[in-house]
PDB file of C-alpha atoms in Angstrom:
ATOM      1  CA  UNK O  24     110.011 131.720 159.810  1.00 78.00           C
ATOM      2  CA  UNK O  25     107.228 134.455 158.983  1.00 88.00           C
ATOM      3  CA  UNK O  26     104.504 132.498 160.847  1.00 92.00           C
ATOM      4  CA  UNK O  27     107.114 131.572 163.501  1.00 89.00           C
ATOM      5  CA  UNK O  28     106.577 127.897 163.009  1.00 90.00           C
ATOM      6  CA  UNK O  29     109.389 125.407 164.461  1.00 92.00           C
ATOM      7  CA  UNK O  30     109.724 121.589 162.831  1.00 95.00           C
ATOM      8  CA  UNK O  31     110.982 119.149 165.092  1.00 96.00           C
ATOM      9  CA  UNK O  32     112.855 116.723 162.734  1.00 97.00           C
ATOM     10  CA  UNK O  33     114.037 115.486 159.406  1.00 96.00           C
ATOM     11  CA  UNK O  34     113.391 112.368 158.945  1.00 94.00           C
ATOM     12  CA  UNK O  35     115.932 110.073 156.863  1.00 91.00           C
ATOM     13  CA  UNK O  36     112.921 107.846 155.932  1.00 85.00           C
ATOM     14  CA  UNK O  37     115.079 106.405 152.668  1.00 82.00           C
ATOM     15  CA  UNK O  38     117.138 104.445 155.175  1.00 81.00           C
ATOM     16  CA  UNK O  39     113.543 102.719 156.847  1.00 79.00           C
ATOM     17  CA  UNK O  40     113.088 100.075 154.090  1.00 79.00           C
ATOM     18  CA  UNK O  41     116.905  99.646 152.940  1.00 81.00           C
ATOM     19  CA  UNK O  42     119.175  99.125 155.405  1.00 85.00           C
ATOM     20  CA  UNK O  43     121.805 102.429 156.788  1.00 92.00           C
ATOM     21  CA  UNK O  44     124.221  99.348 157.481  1.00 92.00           C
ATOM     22  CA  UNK O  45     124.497  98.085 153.564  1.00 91.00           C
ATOM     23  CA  UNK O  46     123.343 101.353 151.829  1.00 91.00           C
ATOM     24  CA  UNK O  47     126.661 102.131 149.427  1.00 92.00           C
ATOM     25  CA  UNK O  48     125.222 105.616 149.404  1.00 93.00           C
ATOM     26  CA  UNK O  49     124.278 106.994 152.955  1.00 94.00           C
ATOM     27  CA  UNK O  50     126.956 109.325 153.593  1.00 95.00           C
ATOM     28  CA  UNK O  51     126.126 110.780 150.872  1.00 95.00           C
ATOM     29  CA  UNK O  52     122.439 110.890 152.297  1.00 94.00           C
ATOM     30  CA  UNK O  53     123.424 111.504 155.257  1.00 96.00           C
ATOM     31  CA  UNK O  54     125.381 114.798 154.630  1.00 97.00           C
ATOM     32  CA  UNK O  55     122.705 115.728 152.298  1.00 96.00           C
ATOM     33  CA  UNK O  56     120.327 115.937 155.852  1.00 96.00           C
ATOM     34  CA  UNK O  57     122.578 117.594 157.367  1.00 98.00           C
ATOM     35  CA  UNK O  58     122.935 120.491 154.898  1.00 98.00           C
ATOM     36  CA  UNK O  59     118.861 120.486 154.751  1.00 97.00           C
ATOM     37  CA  UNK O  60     119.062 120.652 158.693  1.00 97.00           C
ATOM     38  CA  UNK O  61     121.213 123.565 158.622  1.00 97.00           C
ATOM     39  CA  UNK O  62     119.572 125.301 155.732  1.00 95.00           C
ATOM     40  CA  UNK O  63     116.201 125.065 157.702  1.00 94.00           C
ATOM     41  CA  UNK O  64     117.136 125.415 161.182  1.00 94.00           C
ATOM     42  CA  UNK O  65     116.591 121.879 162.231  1.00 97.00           C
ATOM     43  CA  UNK O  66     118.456 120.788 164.819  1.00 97.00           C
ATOM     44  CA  UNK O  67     117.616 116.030 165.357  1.00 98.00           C
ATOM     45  CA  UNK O  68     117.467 114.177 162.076  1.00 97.00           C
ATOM     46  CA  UNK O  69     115.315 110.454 162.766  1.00 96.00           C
ATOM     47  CA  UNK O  70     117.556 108.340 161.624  1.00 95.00           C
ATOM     48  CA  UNK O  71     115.369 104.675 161.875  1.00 92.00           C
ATOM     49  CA  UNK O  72     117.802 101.659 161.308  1.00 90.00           C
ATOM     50  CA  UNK O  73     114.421 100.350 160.155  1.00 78.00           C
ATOM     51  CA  UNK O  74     113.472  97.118 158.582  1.00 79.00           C
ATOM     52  CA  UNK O  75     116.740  95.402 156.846  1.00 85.00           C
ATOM     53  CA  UNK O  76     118.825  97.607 159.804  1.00 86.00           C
ATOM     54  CA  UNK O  77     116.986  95.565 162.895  1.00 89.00           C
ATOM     55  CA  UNK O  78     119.735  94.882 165.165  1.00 93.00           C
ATOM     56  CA  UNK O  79     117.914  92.358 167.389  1.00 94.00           C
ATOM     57  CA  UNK O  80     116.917  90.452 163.932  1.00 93.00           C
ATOM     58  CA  UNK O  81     120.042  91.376 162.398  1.00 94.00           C
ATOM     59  CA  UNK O  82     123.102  91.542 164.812  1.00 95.00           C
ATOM     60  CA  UNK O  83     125.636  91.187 162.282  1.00 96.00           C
ATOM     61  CA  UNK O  84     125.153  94.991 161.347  1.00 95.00           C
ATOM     62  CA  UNK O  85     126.329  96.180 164.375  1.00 96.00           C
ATOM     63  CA  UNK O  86     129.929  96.838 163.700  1.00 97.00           C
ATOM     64  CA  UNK O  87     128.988  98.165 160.480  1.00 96.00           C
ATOM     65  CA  UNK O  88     126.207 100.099 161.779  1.00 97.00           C
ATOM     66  CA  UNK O  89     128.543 101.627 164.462  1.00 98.00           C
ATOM     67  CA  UNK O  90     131.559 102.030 161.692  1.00 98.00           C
ATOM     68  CA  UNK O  91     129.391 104.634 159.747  1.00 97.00           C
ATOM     69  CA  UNK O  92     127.976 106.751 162.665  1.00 98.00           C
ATOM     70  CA  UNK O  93     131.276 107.274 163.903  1.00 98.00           C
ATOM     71  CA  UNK O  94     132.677 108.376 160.283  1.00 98.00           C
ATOM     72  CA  UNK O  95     129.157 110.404 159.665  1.00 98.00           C
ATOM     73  CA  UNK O  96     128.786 112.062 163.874  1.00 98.00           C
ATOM     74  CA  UNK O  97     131.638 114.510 163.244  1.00 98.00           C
ATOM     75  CA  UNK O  98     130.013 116.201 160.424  1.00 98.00           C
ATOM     76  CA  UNK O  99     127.280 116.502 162.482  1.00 98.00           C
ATOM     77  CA  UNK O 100     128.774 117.575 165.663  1.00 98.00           C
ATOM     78  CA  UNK O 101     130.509 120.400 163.179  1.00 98.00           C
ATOM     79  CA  UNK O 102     127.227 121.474 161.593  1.00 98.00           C
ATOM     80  CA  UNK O 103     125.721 121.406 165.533  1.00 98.00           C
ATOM     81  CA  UNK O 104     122.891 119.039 164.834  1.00 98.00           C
ATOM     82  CA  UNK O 105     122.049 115.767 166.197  1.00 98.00           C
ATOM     83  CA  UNK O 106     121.430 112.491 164.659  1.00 98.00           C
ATOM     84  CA  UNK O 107     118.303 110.320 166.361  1.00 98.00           C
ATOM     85  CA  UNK O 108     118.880 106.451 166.041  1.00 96.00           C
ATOM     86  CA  UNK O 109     115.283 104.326 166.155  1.00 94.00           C
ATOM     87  CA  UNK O 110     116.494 100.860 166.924  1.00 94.00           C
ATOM     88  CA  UNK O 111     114.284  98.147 167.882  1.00 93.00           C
ATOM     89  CA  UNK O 112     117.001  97.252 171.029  1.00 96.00           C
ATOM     90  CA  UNK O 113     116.042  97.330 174.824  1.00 97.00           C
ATOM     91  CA  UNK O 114     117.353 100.757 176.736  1.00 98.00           C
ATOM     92  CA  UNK O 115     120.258  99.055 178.012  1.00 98.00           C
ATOM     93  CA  UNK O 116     120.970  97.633 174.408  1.00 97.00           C
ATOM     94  CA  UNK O 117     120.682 101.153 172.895  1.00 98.00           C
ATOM     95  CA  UNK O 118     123.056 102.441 175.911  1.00 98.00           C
ATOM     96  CA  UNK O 119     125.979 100.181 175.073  1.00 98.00           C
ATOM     97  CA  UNK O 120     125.623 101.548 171.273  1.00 98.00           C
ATOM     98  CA  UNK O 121     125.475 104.784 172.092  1.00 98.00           C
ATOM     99  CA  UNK O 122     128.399 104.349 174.065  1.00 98.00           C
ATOM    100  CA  UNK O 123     130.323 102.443 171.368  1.00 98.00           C
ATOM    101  CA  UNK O 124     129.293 104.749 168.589  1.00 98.00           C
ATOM    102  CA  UNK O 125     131.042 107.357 171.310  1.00 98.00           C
ATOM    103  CA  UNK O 126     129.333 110.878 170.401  1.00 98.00           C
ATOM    104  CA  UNK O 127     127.436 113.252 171.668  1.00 98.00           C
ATOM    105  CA  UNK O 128     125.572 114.334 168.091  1.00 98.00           C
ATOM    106  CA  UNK O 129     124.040 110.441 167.827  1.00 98.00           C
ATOM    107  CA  UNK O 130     121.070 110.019 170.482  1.00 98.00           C
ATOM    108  CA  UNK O 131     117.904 108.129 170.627  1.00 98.00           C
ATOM    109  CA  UNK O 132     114.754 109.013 168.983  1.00 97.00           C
ATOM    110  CA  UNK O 133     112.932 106.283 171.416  1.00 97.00           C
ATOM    111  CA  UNK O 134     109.773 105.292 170.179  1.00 95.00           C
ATOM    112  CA  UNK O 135     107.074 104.177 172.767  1.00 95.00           C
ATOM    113  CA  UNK O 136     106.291 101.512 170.564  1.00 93.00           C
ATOM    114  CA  UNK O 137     109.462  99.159 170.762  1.00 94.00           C
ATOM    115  CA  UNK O 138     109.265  98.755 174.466  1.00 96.00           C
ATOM    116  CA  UNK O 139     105.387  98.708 174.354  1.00 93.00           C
ATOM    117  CA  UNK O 140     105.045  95.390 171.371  1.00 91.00           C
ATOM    118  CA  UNK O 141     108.290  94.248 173.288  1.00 93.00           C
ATOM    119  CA  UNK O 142     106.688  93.866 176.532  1.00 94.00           C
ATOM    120  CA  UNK O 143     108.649  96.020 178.212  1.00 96.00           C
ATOM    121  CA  UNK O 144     108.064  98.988 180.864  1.00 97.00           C
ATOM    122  CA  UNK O 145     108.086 101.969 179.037  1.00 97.00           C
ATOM    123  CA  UNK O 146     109.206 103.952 182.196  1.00 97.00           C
ATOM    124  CA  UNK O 147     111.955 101.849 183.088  1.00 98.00           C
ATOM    125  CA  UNK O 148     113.446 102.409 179.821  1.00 98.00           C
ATOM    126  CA  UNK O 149     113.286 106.026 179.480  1.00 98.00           C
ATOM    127  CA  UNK O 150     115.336 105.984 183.015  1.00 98.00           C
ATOM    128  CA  UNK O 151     117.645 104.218 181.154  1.00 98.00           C
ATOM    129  CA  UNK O 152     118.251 105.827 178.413  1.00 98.00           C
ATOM    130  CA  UNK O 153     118.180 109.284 180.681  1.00 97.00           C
ATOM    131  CA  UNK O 154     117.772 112.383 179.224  1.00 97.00           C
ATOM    132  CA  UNK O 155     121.161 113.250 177.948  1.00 97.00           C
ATOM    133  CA  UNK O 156     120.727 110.091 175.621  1.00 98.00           C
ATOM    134  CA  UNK O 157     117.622 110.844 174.147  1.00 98.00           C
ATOM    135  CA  UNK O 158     117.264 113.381 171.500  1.00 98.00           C
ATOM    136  CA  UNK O 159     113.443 112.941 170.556  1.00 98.00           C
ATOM    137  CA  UNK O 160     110.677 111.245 171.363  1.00 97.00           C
ATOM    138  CA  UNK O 161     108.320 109.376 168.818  1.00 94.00           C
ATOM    139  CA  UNK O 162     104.662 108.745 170.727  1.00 92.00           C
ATOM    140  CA  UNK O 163     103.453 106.125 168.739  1.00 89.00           C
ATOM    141  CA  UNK O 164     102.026 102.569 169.142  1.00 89.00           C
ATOM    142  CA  UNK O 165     101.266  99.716 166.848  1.00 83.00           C
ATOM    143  CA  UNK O 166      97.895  98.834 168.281  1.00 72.00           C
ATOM    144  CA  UNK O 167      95.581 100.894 166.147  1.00 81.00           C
ATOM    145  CA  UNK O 168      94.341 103.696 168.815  1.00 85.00           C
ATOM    146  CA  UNK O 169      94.161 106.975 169.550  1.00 87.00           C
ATOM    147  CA  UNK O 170      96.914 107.783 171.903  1.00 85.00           C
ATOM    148  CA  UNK O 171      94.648 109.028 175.053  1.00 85.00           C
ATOM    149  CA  UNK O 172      92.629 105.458 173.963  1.00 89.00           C
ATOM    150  CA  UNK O 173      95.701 103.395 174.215  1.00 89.00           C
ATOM    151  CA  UNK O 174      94.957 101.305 177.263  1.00 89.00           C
ATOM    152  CA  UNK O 175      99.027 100.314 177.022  1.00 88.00           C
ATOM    153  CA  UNK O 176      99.848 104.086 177.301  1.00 90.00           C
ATOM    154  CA  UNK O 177      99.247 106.454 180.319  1.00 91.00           C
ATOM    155  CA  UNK O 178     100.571 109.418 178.863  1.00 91.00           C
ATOM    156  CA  UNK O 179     100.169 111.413 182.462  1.00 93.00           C
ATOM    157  CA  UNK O 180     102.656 108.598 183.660  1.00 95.00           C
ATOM    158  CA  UNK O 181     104.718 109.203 180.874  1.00 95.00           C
ATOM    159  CA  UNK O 182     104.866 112.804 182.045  1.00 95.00           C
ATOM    160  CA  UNK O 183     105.636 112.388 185.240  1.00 97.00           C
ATOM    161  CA  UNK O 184     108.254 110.496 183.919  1.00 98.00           C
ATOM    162  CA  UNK O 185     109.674 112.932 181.853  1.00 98.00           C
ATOM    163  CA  UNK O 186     109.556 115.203 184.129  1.00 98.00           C
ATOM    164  CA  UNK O 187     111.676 113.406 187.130  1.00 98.00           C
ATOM    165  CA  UNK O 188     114.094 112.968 184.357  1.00 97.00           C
ATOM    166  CA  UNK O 189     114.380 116.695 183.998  1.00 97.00           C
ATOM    167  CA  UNK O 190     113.742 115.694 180.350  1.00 97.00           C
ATOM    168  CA  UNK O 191     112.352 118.506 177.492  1.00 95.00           C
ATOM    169  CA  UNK O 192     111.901 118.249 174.171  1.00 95.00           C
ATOM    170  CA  UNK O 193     109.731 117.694 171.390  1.00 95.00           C
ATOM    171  CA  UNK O 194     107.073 114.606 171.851  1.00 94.00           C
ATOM    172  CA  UNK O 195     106.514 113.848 167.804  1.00 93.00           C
ATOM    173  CA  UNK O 196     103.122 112.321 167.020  1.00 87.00           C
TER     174      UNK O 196
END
């Protein structure tokens, strides 16, 4: 606060690896994010489902995926933060979660990278999702570049974008 800094997000990285769907403990974790997003003035947690929590490899987790964000979304819609679901679905995929999971404190962190190793268009998606579903955005890319060297990414596009969205918010490198 003295230097005036701002931080974006907390990141729930112990649910990357093991999976937020089979976890016995995450609403535990969870609610422990939440009070450290309160404490600090942060208002999106990054929430990846991760690894063992893929729902195009895994789409078994669903239900229980979408069980636990509705029983963990009112403690955050109480505590006025936002949860930020990575998922490795298409926009329209993501949509129909969203809309199942049913709250306004669960959004999408989209990451460039799952529509840009997916082969889809990264523009198209964001129109999608539109900007009252997505919370943050993560600007990264699995190809190994710099992102003004990424020949997949044309992050003047991507602004333009953004901005016929009407979207604002933090772009997290």
């Amino acid at each position: 606060r003295s230097l005036g800094l701002e931080i974006s997000s907390l990141a729930m990285s112990g649910l990357y690896a093991p999976s937020f769907a089979e976890r016995p403990t995450y609403e535990r974790m969870v609610q422990d994010c939440i009070d450290t997003m309160v404490a600090m003035g942060v208002k999106v947690a990054f929430l990846p489902l991760g690894v063992q929590g893929d729902l195009v490899k895994r789409p078994e987790l669903r239900s229980a995926v979408v069980e636990r964000l509705r029983k963990v979304a009112p403690r955050a819609e109480q505590a006025g933060v936002v949860i930020g679901l990575e998922t490795a679905l298409d926009a329209a995929g993501e949509v129909r979660l969203l809309e199942e999971i049913g709250s306004p404190a669960v959004r999408s962190y989209f990451n460039f990278q799952n529509p840009l190793r997916n082969g889809r268009d990264l523009h198209a998606e964001l129109r999608t999702l539109g900007r009252e579903r997505i919370c943050q955005i993560h600007c990264t890319d699995d190809d190994g570049v710099w992102l003004q060297n990424n020949p997949r990414l044309d992050m003047p596009m991507v602004k333009r974008t953004l901005d016929d969205m009407g979207w604002s918010g933090w772009l997290v490198i």
